[in-house]
XYZ file of C-alpha atoms in Angstrom:
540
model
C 44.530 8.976 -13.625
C 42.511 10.904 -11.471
C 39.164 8.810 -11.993
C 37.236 7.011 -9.771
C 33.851 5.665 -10.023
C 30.971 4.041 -7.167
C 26.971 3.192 -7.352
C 24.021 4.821 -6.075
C 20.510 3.983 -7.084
C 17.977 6.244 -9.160
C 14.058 5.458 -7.789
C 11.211 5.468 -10.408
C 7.820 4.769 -8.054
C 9.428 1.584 -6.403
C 11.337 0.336 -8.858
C 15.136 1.374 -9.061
C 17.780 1.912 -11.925
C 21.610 1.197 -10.537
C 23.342 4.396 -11.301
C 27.586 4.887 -11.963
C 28.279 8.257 -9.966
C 31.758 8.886 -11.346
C 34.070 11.904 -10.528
C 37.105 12.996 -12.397
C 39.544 15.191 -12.046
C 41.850 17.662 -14.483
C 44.132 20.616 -14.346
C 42.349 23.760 -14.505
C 40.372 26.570 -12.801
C 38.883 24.892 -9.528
C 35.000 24.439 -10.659
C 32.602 21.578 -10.184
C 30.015 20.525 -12.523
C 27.503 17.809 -11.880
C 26.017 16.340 -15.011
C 23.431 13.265 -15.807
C 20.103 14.687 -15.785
C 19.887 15.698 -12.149
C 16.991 17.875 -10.515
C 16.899 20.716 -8.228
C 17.858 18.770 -5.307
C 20.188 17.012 -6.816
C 22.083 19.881 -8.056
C 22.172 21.401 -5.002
C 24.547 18.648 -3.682
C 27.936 20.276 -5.480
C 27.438 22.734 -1.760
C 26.319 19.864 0.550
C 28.700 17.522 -0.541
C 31.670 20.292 -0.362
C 31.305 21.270 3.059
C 30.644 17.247 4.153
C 34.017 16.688 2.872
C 35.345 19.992 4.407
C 34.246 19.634 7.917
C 34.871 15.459 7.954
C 38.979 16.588 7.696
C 39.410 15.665 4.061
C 41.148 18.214 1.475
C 38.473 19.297 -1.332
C 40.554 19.217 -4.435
C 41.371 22.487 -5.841
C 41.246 20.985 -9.694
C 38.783 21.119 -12.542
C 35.995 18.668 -10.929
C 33.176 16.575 -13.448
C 30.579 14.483 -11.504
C 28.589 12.118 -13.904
C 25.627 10.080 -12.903
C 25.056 7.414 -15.997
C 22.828 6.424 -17.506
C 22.587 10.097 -18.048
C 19.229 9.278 -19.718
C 17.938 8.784 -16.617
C 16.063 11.620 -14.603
C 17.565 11.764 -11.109
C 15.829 13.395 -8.001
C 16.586 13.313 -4.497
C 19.580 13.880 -1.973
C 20.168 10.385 -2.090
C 23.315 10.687 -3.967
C 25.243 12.971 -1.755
C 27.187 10.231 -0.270
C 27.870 8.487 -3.609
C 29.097 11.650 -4.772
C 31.322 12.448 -1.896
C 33.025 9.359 -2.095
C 33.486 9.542 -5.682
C 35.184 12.568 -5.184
C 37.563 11.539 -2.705
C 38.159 8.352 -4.650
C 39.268 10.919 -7.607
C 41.452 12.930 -5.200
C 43.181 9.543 -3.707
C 42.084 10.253 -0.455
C 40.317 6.688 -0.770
C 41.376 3.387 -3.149
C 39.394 4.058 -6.082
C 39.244 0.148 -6.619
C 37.434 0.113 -3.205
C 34.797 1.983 -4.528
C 33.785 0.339 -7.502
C 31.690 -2.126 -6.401
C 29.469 -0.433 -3.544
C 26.488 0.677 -3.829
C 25.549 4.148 -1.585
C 22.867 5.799 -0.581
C 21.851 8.678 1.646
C 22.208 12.169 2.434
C 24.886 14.293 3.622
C 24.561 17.088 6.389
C 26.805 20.146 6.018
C 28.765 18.721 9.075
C 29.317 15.480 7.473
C 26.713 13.115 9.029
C 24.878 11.149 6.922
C 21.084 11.330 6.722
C 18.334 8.828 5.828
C 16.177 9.288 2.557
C 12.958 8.169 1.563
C 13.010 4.736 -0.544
C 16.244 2.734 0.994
C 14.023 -0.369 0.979
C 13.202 -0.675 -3.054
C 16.644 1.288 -3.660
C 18.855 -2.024 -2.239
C 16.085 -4.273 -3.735
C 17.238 -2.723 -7.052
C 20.889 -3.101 -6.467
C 20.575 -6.651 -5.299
C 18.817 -7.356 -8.417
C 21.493 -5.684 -10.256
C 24.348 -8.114 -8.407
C 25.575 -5.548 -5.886
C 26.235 -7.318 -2.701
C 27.860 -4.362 -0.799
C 25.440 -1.625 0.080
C 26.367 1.676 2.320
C 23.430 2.949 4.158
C 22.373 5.694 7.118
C 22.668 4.002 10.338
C 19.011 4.488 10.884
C 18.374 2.666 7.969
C 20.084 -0.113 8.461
C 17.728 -2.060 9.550
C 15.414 -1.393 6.883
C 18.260 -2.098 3.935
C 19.085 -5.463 6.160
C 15.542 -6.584 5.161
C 16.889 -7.752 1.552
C 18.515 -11.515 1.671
C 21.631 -11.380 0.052
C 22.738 -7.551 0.574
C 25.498 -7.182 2.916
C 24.462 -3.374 4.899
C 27.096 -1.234 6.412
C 25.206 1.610 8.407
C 27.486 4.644 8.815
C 26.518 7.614 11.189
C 29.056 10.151 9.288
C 31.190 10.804 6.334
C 34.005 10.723 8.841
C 33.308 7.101 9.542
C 32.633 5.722 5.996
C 36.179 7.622 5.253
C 37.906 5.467 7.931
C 36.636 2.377 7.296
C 37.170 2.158 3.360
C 41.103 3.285 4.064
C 41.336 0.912 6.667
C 41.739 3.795 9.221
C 40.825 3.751 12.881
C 36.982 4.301 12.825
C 36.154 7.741 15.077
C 33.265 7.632 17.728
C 30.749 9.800 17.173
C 28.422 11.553 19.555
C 25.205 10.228 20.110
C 22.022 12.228 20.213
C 20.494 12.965 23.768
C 17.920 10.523 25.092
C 14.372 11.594 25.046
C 14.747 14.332 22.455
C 13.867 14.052 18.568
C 16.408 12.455 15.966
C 17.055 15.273 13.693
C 18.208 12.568 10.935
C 14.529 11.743 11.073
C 12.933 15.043 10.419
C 13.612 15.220 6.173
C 11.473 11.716 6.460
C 7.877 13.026 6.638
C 7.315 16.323 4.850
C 3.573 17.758 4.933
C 1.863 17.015 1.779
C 3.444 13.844 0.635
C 0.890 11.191 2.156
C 1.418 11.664 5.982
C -2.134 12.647 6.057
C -3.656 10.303 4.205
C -5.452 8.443 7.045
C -3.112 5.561 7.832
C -3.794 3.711 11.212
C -2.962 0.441 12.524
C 0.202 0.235 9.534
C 2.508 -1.251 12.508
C 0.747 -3.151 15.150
C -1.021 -7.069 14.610
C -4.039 -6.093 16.295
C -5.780 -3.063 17.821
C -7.518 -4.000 21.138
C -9.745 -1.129 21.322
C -11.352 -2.231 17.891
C -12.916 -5.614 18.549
C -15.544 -6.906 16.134
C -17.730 -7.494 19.159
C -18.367 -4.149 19.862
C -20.495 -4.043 16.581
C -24.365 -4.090 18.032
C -26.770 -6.301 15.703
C -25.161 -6.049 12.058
C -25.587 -9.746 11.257
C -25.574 -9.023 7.665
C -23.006 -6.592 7.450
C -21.000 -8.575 10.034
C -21.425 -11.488 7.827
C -20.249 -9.548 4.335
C -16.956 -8.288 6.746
C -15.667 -11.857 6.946
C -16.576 -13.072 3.335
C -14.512 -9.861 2.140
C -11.544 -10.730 4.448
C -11.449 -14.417 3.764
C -11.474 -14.070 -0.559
C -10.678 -10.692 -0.794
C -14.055 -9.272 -1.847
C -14.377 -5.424 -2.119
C -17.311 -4.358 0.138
C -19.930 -1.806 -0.236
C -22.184 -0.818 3.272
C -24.991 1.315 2.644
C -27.372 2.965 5.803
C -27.951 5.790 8.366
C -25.865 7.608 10.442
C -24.691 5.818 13.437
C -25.077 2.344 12.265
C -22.015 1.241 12.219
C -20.481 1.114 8.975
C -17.480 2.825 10.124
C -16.804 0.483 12.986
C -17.253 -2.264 10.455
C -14.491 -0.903 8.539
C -11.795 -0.336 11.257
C -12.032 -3.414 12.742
C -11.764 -5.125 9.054
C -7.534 -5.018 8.883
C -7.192 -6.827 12.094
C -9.035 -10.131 11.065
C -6.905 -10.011 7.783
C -4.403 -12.562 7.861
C -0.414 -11.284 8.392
C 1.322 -10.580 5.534
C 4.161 -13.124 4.366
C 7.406 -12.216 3.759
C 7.411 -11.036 -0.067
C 3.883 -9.099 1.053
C 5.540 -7.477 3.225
C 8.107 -6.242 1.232
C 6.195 -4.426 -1.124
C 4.037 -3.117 1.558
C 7.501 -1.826 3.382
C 8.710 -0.416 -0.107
C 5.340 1.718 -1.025
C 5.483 3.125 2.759
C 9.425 3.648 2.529
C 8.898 5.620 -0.902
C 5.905 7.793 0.658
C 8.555 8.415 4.332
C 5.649 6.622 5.987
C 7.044 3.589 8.275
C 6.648 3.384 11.365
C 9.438 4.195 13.179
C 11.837 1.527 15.076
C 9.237 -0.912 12.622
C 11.173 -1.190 9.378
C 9.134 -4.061 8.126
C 5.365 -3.984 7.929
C 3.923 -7.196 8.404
C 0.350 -6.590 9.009
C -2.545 -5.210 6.676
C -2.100 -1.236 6.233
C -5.919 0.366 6.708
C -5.659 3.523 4.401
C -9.419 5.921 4.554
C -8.654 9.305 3.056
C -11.142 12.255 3.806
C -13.925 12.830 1.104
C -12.357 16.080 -0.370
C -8.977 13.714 -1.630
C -7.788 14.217 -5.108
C -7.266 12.208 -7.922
C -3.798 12.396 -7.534
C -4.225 11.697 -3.340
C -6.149 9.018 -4.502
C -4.348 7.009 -7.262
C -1.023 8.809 -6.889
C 0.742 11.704 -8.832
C 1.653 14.821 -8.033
C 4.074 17.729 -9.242
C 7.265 16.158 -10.486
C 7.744 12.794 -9.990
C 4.432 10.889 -9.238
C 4.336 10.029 -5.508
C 1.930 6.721 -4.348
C -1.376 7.702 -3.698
C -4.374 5.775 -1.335
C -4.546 2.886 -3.166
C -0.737 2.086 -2.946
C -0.591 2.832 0.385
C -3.169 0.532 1.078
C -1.764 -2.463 -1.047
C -2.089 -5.685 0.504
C -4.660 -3.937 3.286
C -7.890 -1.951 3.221
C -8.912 1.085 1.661
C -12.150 2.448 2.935
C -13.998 5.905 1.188
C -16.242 6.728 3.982
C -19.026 9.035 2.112
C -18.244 7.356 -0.875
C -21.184 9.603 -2.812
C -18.984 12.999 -1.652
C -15.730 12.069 -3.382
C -15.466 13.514 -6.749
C -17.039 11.673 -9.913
C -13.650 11.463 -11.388
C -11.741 10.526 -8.952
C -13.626 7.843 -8.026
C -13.828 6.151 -11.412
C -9.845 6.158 -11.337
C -9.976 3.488 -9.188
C -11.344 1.263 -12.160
C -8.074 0.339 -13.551
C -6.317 -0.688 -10.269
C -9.388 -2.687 -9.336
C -8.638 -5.112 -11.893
C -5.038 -4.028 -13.064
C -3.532 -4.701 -9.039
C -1.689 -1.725 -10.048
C -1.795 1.964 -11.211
C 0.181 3.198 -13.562
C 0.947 7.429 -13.822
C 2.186 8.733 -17.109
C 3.883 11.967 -16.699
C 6.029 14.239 -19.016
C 9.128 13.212 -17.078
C 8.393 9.441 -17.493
C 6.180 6.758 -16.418
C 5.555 5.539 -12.929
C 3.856 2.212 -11.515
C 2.889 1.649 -8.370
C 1.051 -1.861 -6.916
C -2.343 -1.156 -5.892
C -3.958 -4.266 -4.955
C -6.286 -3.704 -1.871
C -9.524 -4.609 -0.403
C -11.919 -1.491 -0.977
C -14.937 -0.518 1.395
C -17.195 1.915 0.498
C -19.526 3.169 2.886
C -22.816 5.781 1.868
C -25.475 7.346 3.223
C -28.595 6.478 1.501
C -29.616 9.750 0.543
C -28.111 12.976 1.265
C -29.748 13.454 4.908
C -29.238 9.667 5.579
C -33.073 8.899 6.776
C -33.905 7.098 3.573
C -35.262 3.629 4.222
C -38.328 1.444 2.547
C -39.586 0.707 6.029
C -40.088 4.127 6.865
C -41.008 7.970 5.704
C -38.429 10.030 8.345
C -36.284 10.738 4.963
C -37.978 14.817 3.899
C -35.395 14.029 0.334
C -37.425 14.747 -2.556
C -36.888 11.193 -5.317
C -35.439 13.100 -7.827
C -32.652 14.430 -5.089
C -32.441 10.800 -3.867
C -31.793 9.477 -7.328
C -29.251 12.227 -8.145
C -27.092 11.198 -4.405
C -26.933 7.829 -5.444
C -26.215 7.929 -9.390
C -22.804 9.600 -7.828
C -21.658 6.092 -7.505
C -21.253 4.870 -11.096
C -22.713 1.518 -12.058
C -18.998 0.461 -13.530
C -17.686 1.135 -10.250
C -20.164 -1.009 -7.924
C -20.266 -3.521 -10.665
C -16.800 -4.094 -9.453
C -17.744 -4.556 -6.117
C -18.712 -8.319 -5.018
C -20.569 -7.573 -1.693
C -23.591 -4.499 -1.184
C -25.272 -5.066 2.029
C -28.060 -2.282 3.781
C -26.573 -1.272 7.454
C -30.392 -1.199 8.927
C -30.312 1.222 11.754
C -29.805 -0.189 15.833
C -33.150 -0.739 17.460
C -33.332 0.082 21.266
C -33.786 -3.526 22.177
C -30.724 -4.144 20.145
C -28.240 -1.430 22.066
C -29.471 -2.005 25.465
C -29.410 -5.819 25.515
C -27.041 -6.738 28.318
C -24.400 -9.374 27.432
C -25.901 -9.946 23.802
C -22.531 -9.543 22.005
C -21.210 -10.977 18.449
C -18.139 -12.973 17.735
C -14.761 -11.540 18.506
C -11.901 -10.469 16.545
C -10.143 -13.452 17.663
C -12.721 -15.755 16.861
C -13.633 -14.494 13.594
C -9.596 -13.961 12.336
C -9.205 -17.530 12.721
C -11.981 -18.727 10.455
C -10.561 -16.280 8.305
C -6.862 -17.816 8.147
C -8.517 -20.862 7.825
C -10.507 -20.197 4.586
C -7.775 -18.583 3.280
C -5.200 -21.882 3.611
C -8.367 -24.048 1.813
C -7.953 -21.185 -1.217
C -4.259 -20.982 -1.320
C -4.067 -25.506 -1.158
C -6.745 -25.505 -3.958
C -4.882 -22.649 -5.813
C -1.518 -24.017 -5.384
C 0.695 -23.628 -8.784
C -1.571 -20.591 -9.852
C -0.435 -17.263 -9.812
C -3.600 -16.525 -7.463
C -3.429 -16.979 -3.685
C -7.681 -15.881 -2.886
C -10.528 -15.996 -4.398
C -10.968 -12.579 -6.161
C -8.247 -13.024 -8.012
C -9.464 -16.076 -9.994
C -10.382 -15.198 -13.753
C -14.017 -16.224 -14.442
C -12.908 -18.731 -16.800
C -11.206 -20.458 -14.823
C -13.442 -20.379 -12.316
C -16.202 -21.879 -14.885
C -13.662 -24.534 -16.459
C -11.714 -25.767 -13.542
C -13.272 -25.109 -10.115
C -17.375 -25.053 -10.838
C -20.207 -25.676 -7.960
C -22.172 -28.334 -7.306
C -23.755 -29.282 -10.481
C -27.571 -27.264 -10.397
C -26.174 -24.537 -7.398
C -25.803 -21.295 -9.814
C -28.994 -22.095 -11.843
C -31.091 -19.444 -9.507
C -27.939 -17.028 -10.416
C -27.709 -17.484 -14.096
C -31.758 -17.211 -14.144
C -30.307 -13.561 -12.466
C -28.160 -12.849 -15.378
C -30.979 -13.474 -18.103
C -33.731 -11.407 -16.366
C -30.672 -8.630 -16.066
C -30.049 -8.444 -12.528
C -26.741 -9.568 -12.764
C -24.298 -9.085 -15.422
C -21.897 -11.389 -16.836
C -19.101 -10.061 -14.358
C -21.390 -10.301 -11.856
C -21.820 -13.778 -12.195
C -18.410 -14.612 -12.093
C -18.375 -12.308 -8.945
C -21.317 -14.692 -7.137
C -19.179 -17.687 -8.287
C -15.986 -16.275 -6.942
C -18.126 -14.925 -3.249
C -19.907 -18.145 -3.194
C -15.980 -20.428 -3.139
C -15.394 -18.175 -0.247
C -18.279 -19.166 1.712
C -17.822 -22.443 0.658
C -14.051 -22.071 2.616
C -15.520 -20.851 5.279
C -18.226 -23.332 5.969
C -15.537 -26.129 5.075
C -17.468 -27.209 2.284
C -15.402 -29.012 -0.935
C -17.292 -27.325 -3.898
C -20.134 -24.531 -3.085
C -23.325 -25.484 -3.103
C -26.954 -24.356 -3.682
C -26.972 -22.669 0.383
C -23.315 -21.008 -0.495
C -24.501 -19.685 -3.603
C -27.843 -18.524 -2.496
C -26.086 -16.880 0.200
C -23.577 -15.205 -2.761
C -26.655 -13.834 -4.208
C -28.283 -12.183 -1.090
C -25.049 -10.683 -0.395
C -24.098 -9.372 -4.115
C -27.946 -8.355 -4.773
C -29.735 -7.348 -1.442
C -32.438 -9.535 -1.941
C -33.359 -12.310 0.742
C -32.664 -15.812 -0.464
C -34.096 -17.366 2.721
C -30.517 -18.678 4.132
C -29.027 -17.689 7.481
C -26.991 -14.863 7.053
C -24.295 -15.798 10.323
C -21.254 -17.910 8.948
C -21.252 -19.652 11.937
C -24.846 -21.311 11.205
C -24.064 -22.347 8.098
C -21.097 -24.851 9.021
């Protein structure tokens, strides 16, 4: 019977469906038809493959040829299959041990000359087929390393069709010529095509720690320094509102560094989003530090929460998963756009419903917003330089909708740098270094006390919970809850003072927060001075 039958894997957002590619062959006119749902790209394979097998010195069988990808039900996209398909084919025409084929799993991309090219997505594509039970995995050398990643998955990393040919009929396995030194991989190119997230501000995605972004180079701030380190130690979103020039950008980039590394599973599904959007670093195939993600003001909805033509792509908030997502000019994004972010704020996922199916994506990040206080940025209560009429002033900052910021635990006013302040010779703050380990610390006194939860910080912890198992010191949240019956606080917001306030509390090294940490909760959720010292460092 001229049948045989191999694996490839079918990607929906990062999760993947184990796919059958089988091939068969029958007397007849010499025609191949691909069936099983396939797309454009996919389609186009019948010619890739054809000339791979061709011009690797294998006969291309002159029969009646049927290629079916099941579950047909499926939608399938991509070149990915190409090699599946090839091999199917040459299983069919006994050119290859069909029973050699049965059990391996393939992915990647065939050039006309035969060599085999890396795809977008290898990562959650041999996730899914180790889930499925496949041990044996066939991969693009280049992405070896990358499909490696996944315990259990035994990776063979082929260059050419030549060389997977050889070594599944126990053949002698041809060299093959190497690229020159110095000059671009051309397997690489297909990886990062405009308009599919390469511009969606990504920095620091690959390296622990930028040196020429150290917290002390922050001038005054004491406040806002303050609100940096509660966000990174309990994972508290963060809005920083003031002038021009004050700093709240520089606040924001040097936020990923004094996050703590990711662990192993974090890192995973960081590695997976960045594999699906052809955004890893390269000769980096695991990302093991927080990803800082701040898309321009004029982003979509779909740049922002993910989408697109076809099938969805991750947006900003995926790629920032597990890292930072800052909206500088939060005020100029659209209305719309920004209230999308609603559902991943407390979901830690977004979810895109399409015609051609539905896609989720993770989405849980640590979101900065920084704004101007009115539209030319002068407006201050300790001063008339703003020329804003009120009603314009009212109408710039109603842009930001009172759902949204009621999601957001910390609002702090960036005052503007005084003279004295910039000129001040050897007057400078804490460093990264200094401030990252307090940090780690805090965050190993949440993840003890939350040990056998599903939560690992701070901001994850429901309210109830918060309430009914791990309260303050008995008489430290009255001054808040008088706050949520005068109305400046609602009852999320009170959980959200609770939840800041166990932070502190961490970071001070104090067992259960009390009246200081929560006072100090307040001041930073509210803006209004409780009359505690606003530097960590003089609270412990």
């Amino acid at each position: 019977m001229a049948f045989a039958r191999t694996c490839s894997v079918a990607l929906v957002g990062v999760e993947g469906v184990v796919v059958e590619v089988q091939a068969d062959l029958e007397p007849g006119v010499a025609a191949f038809t691909l069936v099983g749902l396939p797309d454009k790209s996919l389609t186009e394979s019948k010619d890739r493959v054809r000339a791979a097998v061709v011009n690797s010195g294998a006969a291309w069988p002159q029969k009646k040829l049927t290629v079916g990808l099941s579950p047909a039900s499926v939608p399938k996209s991509g070149s990915g299959f190409d090699l599946a398909v090839a091999a199917a084919v040459l299983g069919a025409a006994e050119r290859i041990d069909p029973r050699v084929l049965a059990d391996i799993v393939m992915i990647g991309e065939l050039g006309l000359d035969g060599r085999v090219r890396p795809v977008r997505g290898v990562l959650p594509a041999v996730l899914a087929a180790a889930d499925a039970g496949y041990e044996q995995v066939v991969v693009p050398e280049c992405a070896a390393a990358e499909a490696s990643l996944v315990p259990g998955a035994s990776v063979l990393g082929v260059r050419s069709l030549r060389q997977l040919i050889a070594i599944l009929a126990d053949e002698p396995v041809p060299d093959e010529e190497q690229d020159e030194q110095g000059r671009p991989d051309p397997l690489l190119a297909g990886l990062r095509v405009p308009g599919t997230g390469a511009a969606t501000g990504i920095h620091s995605a690959g390296t622990a720690h930028d040196h020429g972004h150290d917290l002390a180079d922050v001038v005054g701030q004491t406040s806002a320094r303050t609100a940096v380190e509660v966000a990174a130690a309990g994972g508290h979103h963060l809005f920083l509102e003031g002038p021009p020039g004050a700093g709240k950008t520089m606040l924001a980039e040097r936020l990923p560094a004094i996050l703590p590394r990711l662990g192993r599973q974090e890192s995973l599904e960081v590695t997976a989003v960045h594999s699906v959007a052809g955004l890893l670093p390269p000769g980096k195939p695991l990302i093991d530090v927080a990803p800082y993600c701040a898309p321009h003001h004029s982003a979509t909805m779909q740049a922002l929460v993910g989408g697109g033509q076809g099938i969805a792509r991750p947006g900003a908030v995926s790629l920032s998963h597990r890292g930072v997502l800052f909206l500088d000019e939060t005020p100029e994004f659209n209305s719309q756009a920004l209230d999308a972010l609603r559902q991943p704020l407390e979901a830690g996922h977004v979810v895109i419903a399409r015609s051609a199916g539905v896609v989720r994506f993770p989405a849980k990040f640590l979101m900065v917003l920084a704004a101007n206080p009115c539209p030319c940025g002068r407006f201050s209560q300790r001063d008339d330089l703003c020329e804003c009429p009120p009603s314009v002033i009212r109408r710039y900052q109603a842009r930001l909708s009172g759902p949204l910021l009621d999601r957001v635990d910390l609002r702090v006013e960036v005052d503007r740098i005084t003279r004295t302040e910039l000129t001040a010779v050897g007057a400078r703050g804490e460093s990264t270094a200094t401030v990252a380990d307090r940090v780690r610390a805090a965050r190993e006194r949440a993840v003890e006390r939350l040990a056998g939860t599903p939560w690992c910080t701070n901001s994850e912890v429901p309210g109830r919970e918060l309430r009914g198992r791990w309260y303050a010191v008995p008489g430290a949240m009255d001054e808040a809850e008088r706050n949520l019956e005068r109305g400046v606080l609602t009852a999320r917001g009170l959980d959200r003072v609770l939840r800041v306030a166990w932070t502190v509390a961490d970071l001070v090294g104090h067992d259960r927060p009390d009246a200081t940490d929560v006072a100090l909760a307040l001041q930073l959720r509210t803006g209004v001075p409780r009359g505690v010292p606003m530097a960590i460092g003089a609270l412990t």
